[in-house]
Amino acid sequence: MESFWARFALRLWVVLILLFLFLPLALIPLYAFNSSNIESWPLAGLTTKWFTTTWNDPDVQTGFALSLRAGLTATALALVLGSCAAFAIHRMTFFGRDVVSLLFVLPLALPGIVTGLALNSFFHFTGISLSIWTIVVGHTTFCIVIVYNNVLARLRRTQGSLIEAAMDLGANAFQTFRDVTLPLIGTAIVSGAMLAFALSFDEVIVTTFTAGAQNTLPMWIFGAIRLGQKLPEVNVVVSFVILVTIIPVVIAARLTGGSGIARTTTAR
Amino acid sequence: MAIHSREARHGASAKSALRPPALRLEGVRKSYGHVLAVAGVDLTVQEGEFFTLLGPSGSGKTTLLRLIAGFERPDAGTIELAGRDVTSTPPHLRQTNTVFQDYALFPHMTVADNIGYGLRIKGIPKAEREERVQTALSMVRLAGLDKRKPNQLSGGQRQRVALARAVVNEPEVLLLDEPLGALDLKLRQEMQLELKRIQQKVGITFVYVTHDQEEALTMSDRMAVMADGKIEQIGPPVEVYERPATEFVAGFIGISNVLERNGIRFVVRPEKLHMLEEGQEPRSGMTVESGIVEQVVYVGMSTRYIVRLDRGEQLVAVRQNMDAPGQALRYEGRRVRLAWVPGHTYVLDHQRARGESALSEHDTEER
């Protein structure tokens, strides 16, 4: 009997935690269908009119386009730089390797407001005007870390003798990379990219300091809430952002066997 | 086995008159930082030979294998494959293939793709490639498993795939790095015979690294015993076992009974010792010494008797368990006489020539 109650209590606790984590998230998509523009229970009625309104809002359109472009560019850059960094750290031993490794990961640990402020000062100092490119630079700093960590973890789990086996069988450096290395770390690279994109797509703090006149989608949300305008549209956009960020994270978790890919980074 | 290997060697030397040796190392040295892993090795392996590098861990045998494969560059010395200097040739351009200790099968490829990889890289047409892969598969008795992935195979099967993947390329020299180390005893013994069979069938030169003396004795045509990055002795198993060149070799291969009589150090192997019962007389010409049985160790097929001689040394004698079970144990604590034919002992010449200081130390002890 004891064990029954212990199990029951444990299950109840798990359910409560899940509700605590996800109930607020579930509320937003629900409000997106609310026919009244005032958020109150019970819902006044169900409608899809806000979706049409949001879709036709030019501010949302430009915000979405900017978020998408910045996210994809930052991800692409992070993919190349992060993978290269992971290879270098894995393959080579040199003086100060651990320090360099730490420096790669540091941008993730730094508070976004520090990264943002530092970049903002730097752009002012060098006279670079804020644009999509400054957003991309800001996002790339933390996207690199995601790709780097993912690829490095996979490389460390991969048998070193596989590379030697390929060379031993006559493969040159390029063939070894194409036939052995890439297939083995491919899913790690893709999942790193997915997570990096998800992270970039909903980033606010660094973006605030590095964006010019244009708003990204999260910044548009931020502004709309502060001004208390277009709240029904905000619910639609937020629902969309949740979807866009969850899908890559789920895919990433699938690709890496669902292990160790906690999106701890969203805390920033 | 011994007869066969002698034939094999004669065959090889007859060929070598026409062709250069499959592998030749000269003055090969390699150090990592301050650690000298290979301290000047000279070695010649003839075509078709099963050559074993035997030594304890840290003796430099695996480093030597990696130097031959090209994964490491020597600090000094030359490496020749079939008469060609490959000292600075990268691994992918060397006519060697390796069977790795952890097998190193590509996990994302099927068995057939693993085995065919070397041929694919060389640009062998698909039809020929598939045929050779199938031949290799049936050679290692894995026909029908070509579509499997490595993680769907047992340890022994993976081992065979690794072997097939290397042999299918018909390398000048096949390098095997403790390939049976991860298998259990029974499977290991089966694979020893299997490896030997395959080697004789394909006629490829094998260079085999192991720390297992039994493996080395069972399979090799010739073997090199290594210690501290140097070769202690090279020769056929019979010679290395019966006439060890150094005390290290005597101790590493089999149980060594080293005695010193009249300033001469020599080895008596345990199986050459006759343990005489009371009243039993030694055959004429035998040397006899008496002592007490300190310990009796039952090892299944045979029993080991650890005897303390009256002169102070400890000897190990081995007897087959031909008597009724449990009979051996009654010897514990008894006085026995050990007898051996002087011709069956082997004088540690090398040791004597090497260190006079060692001898003089013993002299002082005796005084």
XYZ file of C-alpha atoms in Angstrom:
635
model
C 0.000 0.000 0.000
C 2.822 2.308 0.896
C 4.399 1.873 -2.496
C 1.055 2.545 -4.179
C 0.704 5.876 -2.384
C 4.339 6.714 -3.009
C 3.884 6.072 -6.697
C 0.644 8.013 -6.776
C 2.253 10.997 -5.053
C 5.198 10.898 -7.425
C 2.952 10.859 -10.474
C 0.846 13.693 -9.115
C 4.000 15.707 -8.505
C 5.182 15.138 -12.068
C 1.813 16.231 -13.425
C 1.886 19.381 -11.278
C 5.360 20.278 -12.505
C 4.354 19.746 -16.123
C 1.268 21.943 -15.611
C 3.421 24.604 -13.975
C 5.758 24.548 -16.960
C 3.283 24.306 -19.797
C -0.099 25.689 -18.691
C 0.899 29.308 -19.338
C 2.212 28.283 -22.770
C -1.017 26.469 -23.598
C -3.055 29.519 -22.603
C -1.594 31.714 -25.326
C -2.690 29.669 -28.358
C -6.092 29.438 -26.694
C -6.370 33.239 -26.419
C -5.375 33.460 -30.077
C -8.829 32.094 -30.886
C -10.612 34.432 -28.458
C -13.242 36.509 -30.265
C -12.975 39.367 -27.727
C -9.886 41.546 -27.688
C -9.908 41.526 -23.898
C -8.258 38.502 -22.265
C -10.705 37.094 -19.730
C -12.226 33.769 -18.704
C -14.351 32.275 -19.939
C -13.526 33.036 -23.586
C -16.164 35.236 -25.162
C -16.248 32.992 -28.237
C -14.020 31.330 -30.795
C -12.783 33.012 -33.961
C -9.937 32.887 -36.463
C -10.206 36.518 -37.459
C -7.027 37.494 -35.579
C -5.014 35.171 -37.793
C -6.141 37.061 -40.867
C -5.493 40.422 -39.220
C -2.018 39.347 -38.119
C -1.177 37.871 -41.505
C -2.017 41.189 -43.169
C -0.187 43.375 -40.639
C 2.815 44.879 -42.500
C 4.773 45.280 -39.227
C 4.412 41.573 -38.480
C 5.364 40.737 -42.052
C 8.602 42.740 -41.993
C 9.393 41.503 -38.487
C 8.961 37.908 -39.548
C 11.071 38.400 -42.672
C 13.855 40.021 -40.657
C 13.785 37.305 -37.953
C 13.912 34.624 -40.596
C 16.781 36.207 -42.540
C 18.801 37.035 -39.436
C 18.181 33.583 -37.969
C 19.137 31.698 -41.117
C 22.252 33.817 -41.733
C 23.415 33.539 -38.126
C 22.806 29.787 -38.214
C 24.754 29.393 -41.450
C 27.680 31.379 -40.055
C 27.578 29.477 -36.755
C 27.482 26.191 -38.651
C 30.750 26.897 -40.452
C 32.576 28.608 -37.591
C 31.296 26.343 -34.831
C 32.102 23.113 -36.699
C 35.570 24.329 -37.646
C 36.254 25.346 -34.052
C 35.073 21.957 -32.787
C 37.323 20.134 -35.258
C 40.312 22.254 -34.336
C 39.849 21.763 -30.612
C 39.238 18.039 -31.039
C 42.029 17.308 -33.484
C 44.888 19.445 -32.277
C 46.745 19.807 -29.062
C 48.335 23.180 -28.525
C 49.341 25.420 -25.686
C 46.273 27.091 -24.167
C 43.741 24.794 -25.813
C 41.564 24.670 -22.718
C 41.514 28.458 -22.524
C 40.495 28.746 -26.163
C 37.812 26.119 -25.606
C 36.453 28.136 -22.696
C 36.467 31.315 -24.763
C 34.286 29.602 -27.385
C 31.683 28.671 -24.791
C 31.807 31.915 -22.811
C 29.312 33.911 -24.941
C 26.614 31.481 -23.801
C 27.402 31.996 -20.149
C 27.600 35.783 -20.444
C 24.299 37.529 -19.733
C 22.671 38.687 -22.962
C 22.613 42.220 -21.703
C 26.426 42.209 -21.386
C 26.920 40.765 -24.877
C 24.380 43.230 -26.274
C 25.865 46.256 -24.557
C 29.417 45.264 -25.510
C 28.489 44.816 -29.155
C 26.525 48.072 -29.154
C 29.533 49.992 -27.763
C 31.808 48.289 -30.252
C 29.604 49.178 -33.234
C 29.412 52.791 -32.041
C 33.174 52.904 -31.492
C 33.960 51.573 -34.942
C 31.234 53.590 -36.608
C 29.391 50.561 -37.966
C 25.728 51.462 -38.386
C 23.165 49.068 -36.949
C 21.423 46.862 -39.520
C 20.458 43.243 -40.090
C 24.194 42.450 -40.188
C 24.783 43.703 -36.673
C 21.877 41.516 -35.517
C 23.469 38.577 -37.336
C 26.799 39.209 -35.598
C 25.070 39.381 -32.226
C 23.170 36.152 -32.791
C 26.161 34.336 -34.226
C 28.109 34.833 -30.957
C 25.804 32.473 -29.101
C 24.755 30.291 -32.052
C 28.405 29.279 -32.548
C 28.446 27.862 -29.039
C 25.462 25.602 -29.728
C 26.949 24.141 -32.900
C 30.402 23.943 -31.326
C 29.169 22.053 -28.262
C 27.050 19.654 -30.313
C 29.756 18.791 -32.817
C 32.513 18.548 -30.219
C 30.428 16.210 -28.048
C 29.836 13.947 -31.042
C 33.479 14.000 -32.102
C 34.502 12.999 -28.603
C 32.071 10.079 -28.667
C 33.322 8.910 -32.078
C 36.033 6.226 -32.135
C 39.321 7.799 -33.205
C 40.329 4.606 -34.958
C 37.555 5.067 -37.564
C 39.450 7.934 -39.173
C 42.628 5.872 -39.151
C 40.740 2.905 -40.595
C 39.550 5.019 -43.524
C 43.070 6.298 -44.221
C 44.387 2.771 -43.832
C 41.975 1.610 -46.537
C 43.337 4.198 -48.929
C 41.082 7.219 -48.399
C 42.732 10.635 -48.574
C 41.782 13.436 -46.199
C 38.821 14.577 -48.311
C 37.462 11.065 -48.884
C 37.816 10.275 -45.185
C 35.848 13.395 -44.306
C 33.148 12.714 -46.914
C 32.704 8.989 -46.257
C 33.342 8.655 -42.541
C 33.585 11.880 -40.553
C 30.619 13.707 -42.093
C 28.131 10.811 -41.889
C 29.100 10.254 -38.274
C 28.775 13.861 -37.139
C 26.114 14.915 -39.669
C 23.170 14.607 -37.305
C 25.097 16.542 -34.640
C 25.686 19.374 -37.111
C 22.021 19.447 -38.193
C 20.713 19.315 -34.628
C 23.179 22.064 -33.662
C 21.869 24.184 -36.512
C 18.231 23.556 -35.506
C 18.872 24.587 -31.940
C 20.875 27.615 -33.035
C 18.042 28.760 -35.295
C 15.462 28.254 -32.556
C 17.594 30.288 -30.197
C 18.107 33.084 -32.690
C 14.454 33.250 -33.757
C 13.136 34.213 -30.305
C 16.086 36.264 -29.054
C 15.241 39.708 -27.633
C 17.967 41.124 -25.412
C 21.021 41.042 -27.690
C 18.769 42.044 -30.594
C 17.577 45.118 -28.717
C 21.148 46.409 -28.612
C 22.162 45.421 -32.122
C 19.050 46.115 -34.224
C 18.676 49.294 -36.202
C 15.316 50.789 -37.142
C 13.769 47.451 -38.098
C 12.152 45.116 -35.586
C 12.522 41.367 -35.419
C 9.397 39.392 -34.577
C 10.195 39.010 -30.847
C 10.957 42.748 -30.673
C 7.652 43.524 -32.297
C 5.935 41.373 -29.618
C 7.878 43.153 -26.925
C 6.885 46.567 -28.255
C 3.233 45.651 -28.725
C 2.922 44.385 -25.154
C 4.635 47.462 -23.722
C 2.267 49.754 -25.579
C -0.697 47.491 -24.817
C -1.764 47.478 -28.463
C -2.734 44.657 -30.787
C -2.802 42.126 -27.940
C -4.875 39.547 -29.878
C -2.286 39.710 -32.664
C 0.471 39.200 -30.113
C -1.177 35.936 -29.061
C -1.212 34.749 -32.665
C 2.432 35.715 -33.221
C 3.568 34.158 -29.950
C 1.746 30.936 -30.832
C 3.583 30.961 -34.142
C 6.964 31.608 -32.491
C 6.363 28.725 -30.077
C 5.676 26.447 -33.030
C 8.694 27.621 -35.022
C 11.061 27.115 -32.091
C 9.632 23.841 -30.797
C 9.752 21.998 -34.115
C 13.524 22.350 -34.641
C 14.171 21.442 -31.009
C 12.104 18.264 -31.349
C 13.884 17.366 -34.590
C 17.243 18.045 -32.947
C 16.386 15.811 -30.019
C 15.331 13.040 -32.400
C 18.550 13.315 -34.395
C 20.777 13.065 -31.363
C 18.836 10.161 -29.924
C 17.012 12.411 -27.511
C 19.975 12.435 -25.164
C 21.619 15.389 -23.563
C 20.035 18.037 -25.743
C 18.375 20.068 -23.075
C 17.706 23.499 -24.360
C 19.208 24.988 -21.240
C 20.289 27.921 -23.302
C 16.834 29.444 -23.477
C 17.465 30.741 -19.973
C 19.508 33.592 -21.352
C 53.039 -27.026 -36.664
C 56.763 -26.652 -36.192
C 57.487 -28.699 -39.295
C 55.043 -26.717 -41.292
C 56.466 -23.384 -40.256
C 59.957 -24.483 -41.185
C 58.690 -25.356 -44.627
C 56.959 -22.039 -44.880
C 60.166 -20.254 -44.050
C 62.146 -22.203 -46.574
C 59.537 -21.406 -49.158
C 59.766 -17.759 -48.239
C 63.536 -17.623 -48.427
C 63.505 -19.306 -51.808
C 61.206 -16.559 -53.043
C 63.265 -13.859 -51.395
C 66.153 -14.604 -53.711
C 64.018 -13.108 -56.453
C 62.011 -10.551 -54.529
C 62.820 -8.041 -51.792
C 61.477 -8.810 -48.304
C 57.865 -7.802 -47.638
C 58.951 -5.537 -44.811
C 62.260 -4.180 -43.694
C 62.906 -1.843 -40.766
C 66.272 -0.303 -40.135
C 67.216 1.666 -37.033
C 63.616 2.750 -36.417
C 63.220 5.029 -33.419
C 60.221 6.883 -32.043
C 59.809 8.873 -28.863
C 56.923 10.787 -27.336
C 58.357 13.641 -25.345
C 60.887 12.033 -23.064
C 59.504 8.526 -23.454
C 61.368 6.361 -25.922
C 58.661 4.068 -27.323
C 60.741 2.384 -30.018
C 64.479 2.429 -29.361
C 66.138 1.419 -32.593
C 64.549 -1.611 -34.247
C 65.977 -3.625 -37.146
C 63.653 -6.191 -38.617
C 63.116 -8.128 -41.830
C 59.895 -9.983 -42.592
C 59.800 -12.267 -45.616
C 56.914 -12.511 -48.014
C 54.151 -14.825 -46.819
C 55.473 -14.986 -43.287
C 53.311 -14.931 -40.161
C 55.420 -12.654 -38.010
C 54.503 -11.818 -34.423
C 55.593 -8.912 -32.258
C 55.265 -10.174 -28.704
C 55.774 -8.092 -25.598
C 54.198 -6.745 -22.444
C 52.178 -3.527 -22.588
C 54.459 -0.540 -23.006
C 57.112 -2.560 -24.828
C 56.588 -0.527 -28.009
C 54.992 -3.236 -30.139
C 51.846 -1.278 -30.984
C 53.877 1.853 -31.723
C 56.000 -0.210 -34.089
C 52.852 -1.426 -35.855
C 51.549 2.143 -36.152
C 54.888 3.201 -37.623
C 54.600 0.458 -40.257
C 50.991 1.474 -41.035
C 52.052 5.115 -41.336
C 49.942 6.547 -38.522
C 53.153 7.704 -36.875
C 56.384 8.996 -38.358
C 59.646 7.623 -36.994
C 62.202 10.041 -35.524
C 64.950 8.068 -37.233
C 65.390 4.984 -39.398
C 63.789 3.672 -42.571
C 60.755 1.504 -43.315
C 60.640 -0.450 -46.567
C 57.641 -2.279 -47.999
C 58.502 -4.734 -50.770
C 61.745 -2.904 -51.365
C 60.177 0.553 -51.544
C 61.092 3.186 -48.957
C 57.796 4.314 -47.418
C 59.227 6.047 -44.351
C 57.501 9.327 -45.194
C 54.558 7.948 -47.198
C 51.149 8.745 -45.650
C 49.020 5.747 -44.593
C 46.535 5.969 -47.463
C 49.304 5.483 -50.010
C 50.903 2.475 -48.290
C 50.221 -1.091 -49.342
C 49.366 -2.075 -45.792
C 46.036 -2.751 -44.148
C 45.285 -2.930 -40.474
C 42.955 -4.992 -38.321
C 42.361 -2.674 -35.386
C 42.119 -3.756 -31.796
C 38.642 -2.193 -31.481
C 37.821 -3.354 -35.058
C 37.009 0.248 -36.148
C 34.129 -0.854 -38.382
C 32.236 2.073 -39.895
C 28.962 2.035 -37.928
C 26.951 3.756 -40.671
C 27.893 1.238 -43.365
C 26.692 -2.327 -43.914
C 29.068 -5.252 -43.630
C 29.426 -5.373 -47.417
C 30.102 -1.621 -47.649
C 32.676 -1.876 -44.879
C 34.531 -4.672 -46.635
C 34.222 -3.029 -50.043
C 35.336 0.429 -48.899
C 39.016 -0.017 -49.735
C 38.156 -1.357 -53.193
C 35.684 1.484 -53.809
C 38.359 4.056 -52.959
C 40.729 2.347 -55.380
C 38.079 2.650 -58.104
C 37.509 -1.080 -58.621
C 34.371 -1.491 -60.786
C 31.211 -2.435 -58.936
C 30.814 -5.954 -60.360
C 34.357 -7.008 -59.455
C 34.049 -5.291 -56.094
C 30.913 -7.223 -55.169
C 32.480 -10.484 -56.231
C 35.586 -9.888 -54.130
C 33.482 -8.814 -51.143
C 31.467 -12.039 -51.390
C 34.648 -14.115 -51.614
C 36.064 -12.351 -48.570
C 32.807 -12.867 -46.685
C 32.759 -16.588 -47.314
C 36.454 -16.816 -46.451
C 35.684 -15.533 -42.936
C 32.534 -17.716 -42.872
C 30.086 -14.797 -42.790
C 28.299 -15.364 -46.106
C 24.764 -13.991 -45.977
C 25.463 -11.296 -43.400
C 26.436 -8.646 -45.960
C 23.368 -6.446 -45.381
C 23.840 -6.238 -41.614
C 25.152 -3.205 -39.771
C 28.131 -3.676 -37.411
C 25.955 -3.161 -34.316
C 23.883 -6.197 -35.340
C 26.913 -8.483 -35.112
C 28.523 -10.319 -32.223
C 32.091 -9.557 -31.139
C 33.478 -12.537 -33.002
C 31.589 -11.629 -36.180
C 32.832 -8.021 -36.031
C 36.328 -9.369 -35.695
C 35.875 -11.400 -38.865
C 34.454 -8.429 -40.770
C 37.466 -6.355 -39.720
C 39.724 -9.111 -41.011
C 37.824 -9.428 -44.304
C 37.883 -5.648 -44.797
C 41.675 -5.691 -44.552
C 42.417 -8.906 -46.472
C 40.143 -8.075 -49.423
C 42.591 -5.342 -50.502
C 45.414 -7.877 -50.838
C 47.933 -5.693 -49.030
C 51.682 -6.188 -49.161
C 51.611 -6.594 -45.389
C 48.600 -7.123 -43.142
C 48.958 -5.565 -39.697
C 46.971 -6.980 -36.798
C 46.873 -5.094 -33.503
C 45.865 -7.555 -30.762
C 42.805 -8.491 -32.829
C 41.655 -11.263 -30.493
C 42.101 -9.287 -27.284
C 38.389 -8.556 -26.789
C 37.169 -12.117 -27.374
C 36.602 -14.752 -24.714
C 39.073 -17.611 -24.346
C 37.159 -20.225 -26.332
C 36.492 -17.912 -29.261
C 40.063 -16.668 -29.111
C 41.452 -20.160 -29.497
C 39.115 -20.858 -32.408
C 40.115 -17.614 -34.096
C 43.824 -18.364 -33.652
C 43.474 -21.443 -35.842
C 41.096 -19.599 -38.173
C 43.568 -16.733 -38.646
C 46.363 -19.156 -39.386
C 44.172 -20.965 -41.911
C 43.254 -17.709 -43.653
C 46.852 -16.520 -43.680
C 48.007 -19.729 -45.338
C 45.156 -19.581 -47.815
C 45.684 -16.001 -49.004
C 49.472 -16.089 -48.580
C 49.604 -12.487 -47.352
C 52.408 -11.441 -45.004
C 51.000 -10.985 -41.485
C 52.559 -8.819 -38.810
C 50.704 -9.655 -35.648
C 50.946 -7.769 -32.356
C 50.068 -9.531 -29.123
C 50.966 -9.743 -25.467
C 49.718 -13.332 -25.299
C 52.674 -15.734 -25.484
C 50.455 -18.706 -26.271
C 48.969 -16.871 -29.255
C 52.472 -16.031 -30.484
C 53.710 -19.603 -30.100
C 50.628 -21.092 -31.761
C 50.472 -18.950 -34.870
C 53.850 -17.488 -35.758
C 56.386 -18.607 -38.309
C 58.778 -16.278 -36.556
C 58.350 -13.957 -33.623
C 60.136 -11.003 -32.089
C 60.024 -10.544 -28.333
C 60.052 -6.868 -27.379
C 60.861 -5.066 -24.149
C 61.420 -1.360 -23.518
C 61.201 -0.486 -27.198
C 63.891 -2.954 -28.226
C 63.812 -6.417 -29.724
C 65.176 -8.967 -27.257
C 65.096 -11.949 -29.603
C 63.873 -12.905 -33.064
C 63.281 -16.471 -34.156
C 60.789 -19.258 -34.737
C 58.615 -20.129 -31.707
C 60.513 -23.343 -30.955
C 63.806 -21.510 -30.855
C 62.532 -18.610 -28.756
C 60.881 -20.941 -26.277
C 63.617 -23.548 -26.040
C 66.578 -21.227 -26.327
C 65.643 -17.835 -24.897
C 68.366 -15.293 -25.533
C 67.820 -13.256 -22.398
C 66.387 -13.752 -18.955
C 63.553 -11.420 -19.929
C 62.548 -13.668 -22.836
C 62.843 -16.755 -20.632
C 60.595 -15.131 -18.042
C 58.058 -13.682 -20.435
C 57.458 -16.824 -22.460
C 56.374 -19.689 -20.276
C 57.471 -20.245 -16.720
C 61.144 -19.635 -16.280
C 63.322 -21.600 -13.927
C 66.638 -19.806 -13.883
C 69.462 -21.503 -12.003
C 73.082 -20.566 -11.517
C 75.610 -23.329 -11.084
C 79.398 -22.818 -11.210
C 78.904 -19.261 -12.406
C 76.728 -20.249 -15.355
C 73.127 -19.091 -15.530
C 70.721 -21.338 -17.361
C 67.025 -22.022 -17.920
C 65.203 -25.291 -17.177
C 61.622 -25.337 -18.438
C 59.095 -26.808 -15.959
C 58.040 -29.590 -18.339
C 61.655 -30.785 -18.583
C 61.839 -31.456 -14.851
C 61.225 -34.980 -13.635
C 59.920 -35.245 -10.117
C 61.254 -38.465 -8.614
C 59.325 -40.390 -6.004
C 61.156 -42.067 -3.154
C 63.135 -45.022 -4.380
C 62.744 -43.951 -8.009
C 66.110 -43.686 -9.713
C 67.032 -41.030 -12.281
C 68.083 -42.108 -15.734
C 71.810 -42.033 -16.263
C 73.312 -38.679 -17.118
C 70.588 -36.686 -15.392
C 71.335 -33.935 -12.957
C 69.533 -34.429 -9.648
C 68.783 -31.900 -6.910
C 66.578 -32.283 -3.875
C 64.099 -29.941 -2.226
C 60.704 -29.578 -0.590
C 57.376 -29.128 -2.364
C 56.125 -25.784 -1.057
C 52.923 -25.516 -3.017
C 50.806 -27.575 -5.366
C 48.731 -25.676 -7.915
C 46.004 -27.530 -9.760
C 45.439 -26.057 -13.256
C 43.049 -28.590 -14.769
C 45.029 -30.327 -17.470
C 48.199 -30.307 -15.405
C 49.508 -29.594 -11.926
C 52.302 -27.191 -10.974
C 54.648 -28.096 -8.164
C 56.572 -25.233 -6.631
C 59.715 -26.723 -5.150
C 62.241 -25.005 -2.867
C 65.628 -26.532 -3.560
C 67.978 -27.224 -0.668
C 70.364 -24.783 -2.311
C 67.791 -22.044 -1.926
C 66.281 -21.474 -5.404
C 62.655 -22.042 -6.258
C 61.752 -24.222 -9.250
C 58.431 -24.948 -10.890
C 57.768 -28.436 -12.216
C 54.726 -29.371 -14.301
C 53.104 -32.769 -14.559
C 50.155 -33.948 -16.611
C 47.254 -35.055 -14.427
C 47.320 -38.655 -15.521
C 46.799 -40.119 -12.029
C 43.557 -40.344 -10.153
C 42.063 -36.924 -9.359
C 43.317 -35.262 -6.191
C 46.467 -37.392 -6.015
C 48.695 -34.421 -6.741
C 47.792 -32.578 -3.553
C 49.379 -35.180 -1.319
C 52.803 -33.969 -2.459
C 52.543 -30.708 -0.539
C 55.295 -30.465 2.087
C 57.090 -33.587 0.880
C 60.760 -33.927 0.127
C 61.322 -34.678 -3.539
C 64.188 -34.903 -5.977
C 64.092 -33.062 -9.276
C 66.024 -34.479 -12.198
C 66.728 -33.118 -15.643
C 68.835 -33.874 -18.676
C 71.624 -31.274 -18.850
C 71.142 -31.093 -22.605
C 67.575 -29.863 -22.077
C 68.711 -26.755 -20.255
C 69.640 -23.575 -22.018
C 72.505 -21.348 -20.952
C 71.759 -17.634 -20.877
C 74.813 -16.770 -22.972
C 73.587 -13.378 -23.790
C 73.162 -12.434 -20.195
C 76.617 -13.654 -19.306
C 78.253 -11.792 -22.136
C 76.225 -8.680 -21.396
C 76.887 -8.079 -17.744
C 79.966 -9.206 -15.940
C 78.821 -7.027 -13.103
C 75.782 -9.231 -12.618
C 78.030 -12.255 -12.281
C 80.417 -10.651 -9.846
C 77.444 -9.633 -7.704
C 76.422 -13.261 -7.456
C 79.990 -14.213 -6.587
C 80.027 -11.809 -3.678
C 76.682 -13.154 -2.515
C 78.030 -16.657 -2.454
C 81.121 -15.744 -0.479
